Short mmCIF file of C-alpha atoms in Angstrom, two decimals:
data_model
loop_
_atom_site.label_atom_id
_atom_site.label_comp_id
_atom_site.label_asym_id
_atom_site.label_seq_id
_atom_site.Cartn_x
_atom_site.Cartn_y
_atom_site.Cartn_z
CA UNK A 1 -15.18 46.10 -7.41
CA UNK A 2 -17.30 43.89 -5.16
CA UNK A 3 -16.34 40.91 -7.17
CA UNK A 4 -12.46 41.77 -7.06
CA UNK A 5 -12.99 42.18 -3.16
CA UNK A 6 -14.20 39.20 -2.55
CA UNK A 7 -11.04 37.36 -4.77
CA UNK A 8 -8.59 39.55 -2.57
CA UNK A 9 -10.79 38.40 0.65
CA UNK A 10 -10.58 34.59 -0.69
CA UNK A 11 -6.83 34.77 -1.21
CA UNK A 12 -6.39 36.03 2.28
CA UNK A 13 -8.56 33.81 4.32
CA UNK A 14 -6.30 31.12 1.90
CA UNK A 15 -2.85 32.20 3.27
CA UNK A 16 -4.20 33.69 6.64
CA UNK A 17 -6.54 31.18 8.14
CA UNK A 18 -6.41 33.35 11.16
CA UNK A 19 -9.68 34.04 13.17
CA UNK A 20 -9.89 37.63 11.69
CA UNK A 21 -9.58 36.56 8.15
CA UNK A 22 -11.84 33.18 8.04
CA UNK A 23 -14.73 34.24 6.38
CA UNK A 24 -17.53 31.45 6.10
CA UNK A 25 -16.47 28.46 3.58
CA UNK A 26 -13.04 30.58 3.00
CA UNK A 27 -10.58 28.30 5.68
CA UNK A 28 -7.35 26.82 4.08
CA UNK A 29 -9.08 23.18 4.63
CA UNK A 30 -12.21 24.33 2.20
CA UNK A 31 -10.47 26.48 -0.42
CA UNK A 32 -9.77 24.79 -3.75
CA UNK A 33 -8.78 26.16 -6.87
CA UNK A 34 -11.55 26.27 -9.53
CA UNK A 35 -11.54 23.39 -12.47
CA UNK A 36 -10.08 20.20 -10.00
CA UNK A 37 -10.94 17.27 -11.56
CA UNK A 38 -13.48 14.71 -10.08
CA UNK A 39 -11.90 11.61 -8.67
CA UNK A 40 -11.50 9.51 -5.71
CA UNK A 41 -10.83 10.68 -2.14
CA UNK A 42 -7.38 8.84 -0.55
CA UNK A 43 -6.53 8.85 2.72
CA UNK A 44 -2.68 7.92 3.58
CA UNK A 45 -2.26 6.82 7.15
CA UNK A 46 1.36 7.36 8.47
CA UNK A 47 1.68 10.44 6.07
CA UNK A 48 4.80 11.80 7.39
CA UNK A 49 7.19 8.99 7.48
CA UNK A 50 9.59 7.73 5.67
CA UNK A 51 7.36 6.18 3.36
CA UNK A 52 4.33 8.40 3.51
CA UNK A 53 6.18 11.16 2.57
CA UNK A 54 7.26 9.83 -0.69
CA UNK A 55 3.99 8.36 -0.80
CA UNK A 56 1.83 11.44 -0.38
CA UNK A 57 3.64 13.31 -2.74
CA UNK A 58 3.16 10.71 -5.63
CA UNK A 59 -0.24 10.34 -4.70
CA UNK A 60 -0.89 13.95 -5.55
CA UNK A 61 0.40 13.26 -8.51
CA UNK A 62 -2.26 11.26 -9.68
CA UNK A 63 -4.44 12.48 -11.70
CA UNK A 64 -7.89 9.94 -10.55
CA UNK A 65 -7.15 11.86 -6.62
CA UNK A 66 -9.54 13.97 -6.12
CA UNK A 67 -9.05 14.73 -2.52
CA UNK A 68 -6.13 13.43 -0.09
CA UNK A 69 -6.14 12.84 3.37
CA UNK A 70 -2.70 12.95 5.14
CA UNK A 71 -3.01 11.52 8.76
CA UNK A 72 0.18 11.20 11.30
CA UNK A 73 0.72 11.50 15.09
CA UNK A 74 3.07 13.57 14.45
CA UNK A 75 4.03 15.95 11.85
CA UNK A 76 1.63 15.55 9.50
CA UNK A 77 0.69 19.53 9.36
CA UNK A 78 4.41 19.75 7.61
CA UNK A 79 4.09 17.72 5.12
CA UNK A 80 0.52 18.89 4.57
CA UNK A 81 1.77 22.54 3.76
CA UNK A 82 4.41 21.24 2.15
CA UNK A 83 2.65 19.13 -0.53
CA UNK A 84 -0.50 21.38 -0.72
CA UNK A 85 1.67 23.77 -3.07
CA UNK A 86 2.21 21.25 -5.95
CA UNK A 87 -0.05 22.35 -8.72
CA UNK A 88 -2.07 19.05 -9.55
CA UNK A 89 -5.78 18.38 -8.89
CA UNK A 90 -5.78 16.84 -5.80
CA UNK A 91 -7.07 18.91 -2.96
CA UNK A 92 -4.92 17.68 0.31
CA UNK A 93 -5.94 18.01 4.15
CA UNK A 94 -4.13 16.96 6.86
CA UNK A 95 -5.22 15.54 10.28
CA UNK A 96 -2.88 15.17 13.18
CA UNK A 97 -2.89 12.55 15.90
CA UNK A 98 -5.58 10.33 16.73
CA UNK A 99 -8.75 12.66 17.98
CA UNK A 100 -8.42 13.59 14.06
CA UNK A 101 -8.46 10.14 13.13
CA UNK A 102 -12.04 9.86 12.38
CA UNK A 103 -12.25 13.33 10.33
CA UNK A 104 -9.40 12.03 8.35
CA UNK A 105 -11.10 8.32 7.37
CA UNK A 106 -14.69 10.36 6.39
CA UNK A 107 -15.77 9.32 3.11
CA UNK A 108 -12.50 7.57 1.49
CA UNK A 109 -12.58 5.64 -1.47
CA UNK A 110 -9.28 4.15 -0.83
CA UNK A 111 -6.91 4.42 2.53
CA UNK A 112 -3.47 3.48 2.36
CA UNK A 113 -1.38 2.36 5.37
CA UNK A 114 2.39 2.66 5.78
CA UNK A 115 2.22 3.79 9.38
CA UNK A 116 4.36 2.14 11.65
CA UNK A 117 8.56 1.63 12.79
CA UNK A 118 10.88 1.01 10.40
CA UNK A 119 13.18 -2.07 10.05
CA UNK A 120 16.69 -1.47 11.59
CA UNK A 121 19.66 -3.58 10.60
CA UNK A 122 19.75 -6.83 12.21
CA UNK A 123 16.07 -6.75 12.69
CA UNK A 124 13.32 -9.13 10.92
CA UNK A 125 9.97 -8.10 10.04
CA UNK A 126 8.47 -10.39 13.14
CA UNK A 127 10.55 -7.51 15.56
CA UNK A 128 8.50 -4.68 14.05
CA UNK A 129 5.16 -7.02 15.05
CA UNK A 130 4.68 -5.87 18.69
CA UNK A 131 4.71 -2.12 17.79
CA UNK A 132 3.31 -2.01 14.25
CA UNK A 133 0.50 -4.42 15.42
CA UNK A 134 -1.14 -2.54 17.30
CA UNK A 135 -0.89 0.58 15.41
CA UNK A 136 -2.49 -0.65 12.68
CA UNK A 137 -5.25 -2.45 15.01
CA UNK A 138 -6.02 0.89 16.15
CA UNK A 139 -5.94 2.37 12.39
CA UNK A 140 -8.09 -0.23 11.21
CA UNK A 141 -10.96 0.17 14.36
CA UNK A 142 -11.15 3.86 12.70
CA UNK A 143 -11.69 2.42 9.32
CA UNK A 144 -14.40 0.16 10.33
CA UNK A 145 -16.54 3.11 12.04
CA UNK A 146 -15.80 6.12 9.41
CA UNK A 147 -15.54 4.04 5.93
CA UNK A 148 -16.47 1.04 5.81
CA UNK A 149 -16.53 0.55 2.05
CA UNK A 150 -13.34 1.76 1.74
CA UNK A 151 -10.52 -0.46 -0.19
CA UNK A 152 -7.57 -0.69 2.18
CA UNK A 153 -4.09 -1.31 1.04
CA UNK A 154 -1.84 -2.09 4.31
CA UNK A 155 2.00 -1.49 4.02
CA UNK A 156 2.76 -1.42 7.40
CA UNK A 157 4.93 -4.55 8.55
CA UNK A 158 4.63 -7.57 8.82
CA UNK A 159 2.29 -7.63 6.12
CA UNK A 160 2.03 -11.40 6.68
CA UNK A 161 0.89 -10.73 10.15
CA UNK A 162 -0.65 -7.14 10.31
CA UNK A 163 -3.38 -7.61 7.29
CA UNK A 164 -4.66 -10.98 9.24
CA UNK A 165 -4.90 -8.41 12.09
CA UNK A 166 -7.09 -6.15 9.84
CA UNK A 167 -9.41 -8.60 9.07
CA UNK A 168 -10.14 -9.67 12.50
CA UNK A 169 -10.54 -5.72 13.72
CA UNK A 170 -12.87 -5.69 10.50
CA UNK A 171 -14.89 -9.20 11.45
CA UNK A 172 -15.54 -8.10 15.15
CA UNK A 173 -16.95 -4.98 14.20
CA UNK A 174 -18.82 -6.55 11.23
CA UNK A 175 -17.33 -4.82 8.32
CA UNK A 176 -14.96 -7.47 6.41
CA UNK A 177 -15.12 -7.61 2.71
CA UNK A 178 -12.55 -9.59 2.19
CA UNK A 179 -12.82 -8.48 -1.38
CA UNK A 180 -11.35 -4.82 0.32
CA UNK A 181 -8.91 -5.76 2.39
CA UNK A 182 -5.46 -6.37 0.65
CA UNK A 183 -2.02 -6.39 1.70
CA UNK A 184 0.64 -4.43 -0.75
CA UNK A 185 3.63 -7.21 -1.91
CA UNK A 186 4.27 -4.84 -5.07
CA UNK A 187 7.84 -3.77 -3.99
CA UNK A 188 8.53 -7.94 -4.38
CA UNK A 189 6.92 -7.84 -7.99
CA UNK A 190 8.89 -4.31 -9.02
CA UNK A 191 12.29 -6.26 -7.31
CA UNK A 192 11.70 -9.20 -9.35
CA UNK A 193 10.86 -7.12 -12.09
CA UNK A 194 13.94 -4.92 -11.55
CA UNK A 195 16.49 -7.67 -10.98
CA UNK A 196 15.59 -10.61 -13.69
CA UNK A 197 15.79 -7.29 -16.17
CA UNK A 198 19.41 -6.93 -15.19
CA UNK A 199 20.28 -10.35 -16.20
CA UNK A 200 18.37 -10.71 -19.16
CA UNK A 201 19.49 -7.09 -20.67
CA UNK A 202 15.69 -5.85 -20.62
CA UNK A 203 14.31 -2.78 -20.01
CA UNK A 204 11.94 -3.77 -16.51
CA UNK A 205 9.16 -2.08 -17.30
CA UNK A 206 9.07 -5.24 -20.50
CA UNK A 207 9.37 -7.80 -17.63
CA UNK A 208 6.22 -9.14 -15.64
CA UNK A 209 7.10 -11.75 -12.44
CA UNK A 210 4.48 -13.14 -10.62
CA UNK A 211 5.60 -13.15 -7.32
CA UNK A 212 3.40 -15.18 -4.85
CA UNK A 213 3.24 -16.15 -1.08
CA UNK A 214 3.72 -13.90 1.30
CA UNK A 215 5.67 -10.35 2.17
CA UNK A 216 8.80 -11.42 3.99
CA UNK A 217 11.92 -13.62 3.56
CA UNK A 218 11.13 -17.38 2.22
CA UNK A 219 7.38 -16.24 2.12
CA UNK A 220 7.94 -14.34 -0.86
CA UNK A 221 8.06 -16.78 -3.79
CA UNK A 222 9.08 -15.74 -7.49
CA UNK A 223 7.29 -17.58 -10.32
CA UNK A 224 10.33 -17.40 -12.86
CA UNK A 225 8.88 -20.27 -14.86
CA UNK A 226 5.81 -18.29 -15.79
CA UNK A 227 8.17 -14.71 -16.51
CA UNK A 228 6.99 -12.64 -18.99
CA UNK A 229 8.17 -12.40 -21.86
CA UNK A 230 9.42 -16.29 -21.54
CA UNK A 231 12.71 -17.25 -20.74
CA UNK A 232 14.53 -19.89 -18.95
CA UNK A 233 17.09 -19.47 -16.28
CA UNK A 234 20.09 -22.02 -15.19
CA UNK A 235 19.58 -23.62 -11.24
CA UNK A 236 22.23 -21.04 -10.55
CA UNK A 237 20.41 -17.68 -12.07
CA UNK A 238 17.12 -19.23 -10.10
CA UNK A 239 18.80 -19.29 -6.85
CA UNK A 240 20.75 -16.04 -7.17
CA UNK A 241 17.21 -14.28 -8.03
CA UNK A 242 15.13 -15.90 -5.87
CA UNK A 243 17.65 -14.92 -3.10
CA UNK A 244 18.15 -11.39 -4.26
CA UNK A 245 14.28 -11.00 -4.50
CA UNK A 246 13.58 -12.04 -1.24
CA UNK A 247 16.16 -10.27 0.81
CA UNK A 248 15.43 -7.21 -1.28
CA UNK A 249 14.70 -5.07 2.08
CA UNK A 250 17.79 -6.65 3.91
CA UNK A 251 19.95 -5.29 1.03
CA UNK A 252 18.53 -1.70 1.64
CA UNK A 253 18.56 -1.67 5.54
CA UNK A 254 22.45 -2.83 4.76
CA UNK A 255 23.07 -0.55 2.92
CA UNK A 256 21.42 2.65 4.73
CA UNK A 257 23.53 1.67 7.58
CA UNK A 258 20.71 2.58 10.50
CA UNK A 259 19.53 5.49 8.35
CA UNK A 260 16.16 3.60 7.19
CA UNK A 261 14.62 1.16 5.18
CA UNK A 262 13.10 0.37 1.38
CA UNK A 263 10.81 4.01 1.54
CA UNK A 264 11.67 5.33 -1.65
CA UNK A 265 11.58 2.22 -3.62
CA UNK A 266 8.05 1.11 -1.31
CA UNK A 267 6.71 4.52 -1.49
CA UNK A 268 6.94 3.78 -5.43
CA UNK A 269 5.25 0.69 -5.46
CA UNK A 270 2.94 1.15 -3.03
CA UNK A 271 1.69 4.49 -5.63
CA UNK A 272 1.89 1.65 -8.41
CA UNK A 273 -0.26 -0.18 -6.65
CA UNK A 274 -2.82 2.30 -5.47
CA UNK A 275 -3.31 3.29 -9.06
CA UNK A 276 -4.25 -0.20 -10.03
CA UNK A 277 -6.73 -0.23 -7.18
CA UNK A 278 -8.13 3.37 -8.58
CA UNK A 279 -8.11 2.00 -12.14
CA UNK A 280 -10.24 -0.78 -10.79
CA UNK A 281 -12.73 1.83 -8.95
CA UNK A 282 -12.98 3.66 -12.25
CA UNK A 283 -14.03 0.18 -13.69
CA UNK A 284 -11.34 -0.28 -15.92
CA UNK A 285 -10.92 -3.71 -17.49
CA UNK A 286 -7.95 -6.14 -16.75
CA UNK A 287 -6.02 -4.54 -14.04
CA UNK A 288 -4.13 -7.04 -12.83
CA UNK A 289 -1.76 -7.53 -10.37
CA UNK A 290 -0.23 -9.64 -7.16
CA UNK A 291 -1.40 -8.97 -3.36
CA UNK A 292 -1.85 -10.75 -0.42
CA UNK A 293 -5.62 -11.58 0.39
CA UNK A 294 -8.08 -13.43 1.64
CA UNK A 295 -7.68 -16.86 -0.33
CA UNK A 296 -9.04 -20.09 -1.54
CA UNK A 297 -5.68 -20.54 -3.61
CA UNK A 298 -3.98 -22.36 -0.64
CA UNK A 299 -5.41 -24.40 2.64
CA UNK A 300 -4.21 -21.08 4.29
CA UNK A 301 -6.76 -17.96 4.72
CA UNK A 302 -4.56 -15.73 3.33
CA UNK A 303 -1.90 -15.83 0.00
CA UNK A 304 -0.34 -13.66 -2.15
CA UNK A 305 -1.01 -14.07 -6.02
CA UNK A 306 -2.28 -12.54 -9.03
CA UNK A 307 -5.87 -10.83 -8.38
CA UNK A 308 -8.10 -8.79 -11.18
CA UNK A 309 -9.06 -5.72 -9.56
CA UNK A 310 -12.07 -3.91 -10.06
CA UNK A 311 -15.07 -1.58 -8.55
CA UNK A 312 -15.66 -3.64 -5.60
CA UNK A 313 -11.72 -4.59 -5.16
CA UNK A 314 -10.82 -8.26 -5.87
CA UNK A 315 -13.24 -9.15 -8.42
CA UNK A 316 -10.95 -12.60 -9.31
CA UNK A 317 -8.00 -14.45 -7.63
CA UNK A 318 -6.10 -16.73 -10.06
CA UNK A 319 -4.30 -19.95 -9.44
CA UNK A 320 -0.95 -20.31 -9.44
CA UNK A 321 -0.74 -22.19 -12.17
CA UNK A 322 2.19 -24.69 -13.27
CA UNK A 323 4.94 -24.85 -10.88
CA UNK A 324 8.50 -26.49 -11.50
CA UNK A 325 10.33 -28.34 -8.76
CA UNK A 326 12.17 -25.50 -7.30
CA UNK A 327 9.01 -23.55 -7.37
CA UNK A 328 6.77 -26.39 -5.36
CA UNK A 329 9.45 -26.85 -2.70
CA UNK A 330 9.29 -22.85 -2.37
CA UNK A 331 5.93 -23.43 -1.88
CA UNK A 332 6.29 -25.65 1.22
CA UNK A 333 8.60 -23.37 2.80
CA UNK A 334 6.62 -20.32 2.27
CA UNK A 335 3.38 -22.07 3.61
CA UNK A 336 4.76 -23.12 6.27
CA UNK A 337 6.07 -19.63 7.60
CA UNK A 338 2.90 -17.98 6.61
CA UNK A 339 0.68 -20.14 8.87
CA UNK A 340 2.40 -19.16 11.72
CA UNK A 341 2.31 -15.40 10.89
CA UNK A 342 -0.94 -15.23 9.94
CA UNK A 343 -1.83 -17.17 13.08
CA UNK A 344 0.19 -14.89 14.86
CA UNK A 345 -1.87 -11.52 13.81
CA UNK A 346 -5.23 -13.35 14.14
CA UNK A 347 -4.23 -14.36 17.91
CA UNK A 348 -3.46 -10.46 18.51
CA UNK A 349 -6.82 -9.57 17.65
CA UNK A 350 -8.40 -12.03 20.02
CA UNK A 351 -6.53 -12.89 22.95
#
């Protein structure tokens, strides 16, 4: 009887975290379900917009998520509740506005970033800067206090700009690893992926693109001479994927009409992407795949290629390897627009 009281008690204190119900260790926050797996604790910063939605709710999903953080200013309880009921491992908090910032960055393995404004037609990435730049300066001063070690995957736009912001929140507070620090271009690989598929007749999932550079317009730079499995394209395939691939967003924003951006299809990849990193934690062998970081690739401090990922995060950054001539002039253009964003983000930080 004693024992069945205590189950009944558990449940209620569960469903009721009232005052009158909370027994010791029994709040909604502390109750899990016996048999979760072990894993790794994610925290998802921006959890209930547009792309942290779909993103928190794939996240659960994974099976090597132990515990997940959901952090918003602003409805972030809702989506917490809401997600908390799907029956996978993952035990999932949530932590709303920023005096719960701290609490929600406690211990994380891995934090992902999509926090931040959406793109609206007609605007570029460099409009979202003065808003999403300081958001995630603010994100990433909470990081360097409550997890240091943590690998941290930034979304949020401009990538090009916002993850050279990172670093420098990281540097003045004397936490950078640049090894941790990596900026998510995966939607570019999965639209490369996605779109040389359709031309070729392949399934995409048989198709791997390098996609290098950067995370925005000409900065995003498709390798199709090194596609996987080989194939060669005519000047006129090259330029029609190349231009796809890099207006990929613009093509969504279009489309949506004002309603939103790329959160379904970046929610996706951003999960693809956040496994890798996971896979790497768990010290799995060859996982592989692009991101913007800290580089020695370029003359620039920070480039987008193909990184091994492992316990410590970037464990290897390859070269790019042999370029054609369409390829090397991409090159030019891209570095040249990436200097000035990345100089952009580092003169946020310190002026």
């Amino acid at each position: 009887m004693q024992r069945s009281a205590e189950r009944i008690a558990t449940i209620s204190a569960h469903l009721n975290p009232s005052p009158s119900h909370q027994m010791e260790g029994l709040s909604a926050a502390n109750c899990r379900a016996k048999g979760g797996s072990p894993g790794f604790k994610v925290a998802i910063l921006g959890a209930a917009g547009g792309i942290g939605q779909p993103l928190a709710m794939l996240m659960k999903m994974n099976p090597l998520v132990s515990v997940l953080h959901l952090y918003d200013v602003a409805n972030s309880p809702g989506v917490t509740a809401d997600i908390s009921h799907m029956d996978t491992g993952a035990v999932v908090r949530g932590f709303l506005g920023p005096q719960q910032l701290e609490d929600a960055l406690t211990g994380m393995d891995l934090v992902v970033i999509p926090a931040g404004v959406p793109r609206k037609p007609g605007m570029t990435r460099d409009d979202l800067f003065n808003i999403n730049a300081g958001i995630v300066k603010t994100l990433c001063e909470g990081i360097a206090k409550c997890c240091p070690k943590a690998i941290v995957n930034i979304i949020s736009n401009p990538v090009n700009s916002t993850v050279p912001i990172a670093a420098e929140v990281f540097k003045m507070a004397g936490t950078f690893d640049p090894r941790r620090l990596l900026g998510v271009t995966m939607l570019d690989v999965v639209r490369a992926n996605t779109f040389v598929a359709e031309v070729l007749g392949l399934d995409p999932r048989e198709v791997d693109v390098p996609v290098v550079g950067g995370h925005a317009g000409v900065t995003i730079l498709p390798l199709l001479s090194q596609i996987k499995p080989p194939c060669s394209f005519t000047p006129a395939e090259t330029e029609y994927l190349t231009s796809r691939i890099q207006n990929g967003g613009t093509e969504v924003v279009e489309a949506k009409a004002g309603a939103g951006s790329a959160t379904l299809s970046m929610a996706y990849a951003a999960v693809k992407f956040a496994d890798a990193c996971l896979h790497g934690l768990r010290g799995d062998a060859a996982i592989i795949q692009c991101a913007f970081v800290s580089s020695q690739v370029t003359e620039l401090p920070f480039f987008a290629s193909k990184v091994r990922l492992g316990r410590s995060g970037v464990e290897e950054i390859f070269p790019l390897g042999p370029l054609n001539e369409y390829e090397r002039t991409g090159l030019e253009k891209a570095k040249k627009e990436l200097a000035t964003s990345i100089q952009k983000g580092v003169g946020f930080v310190k002026k």
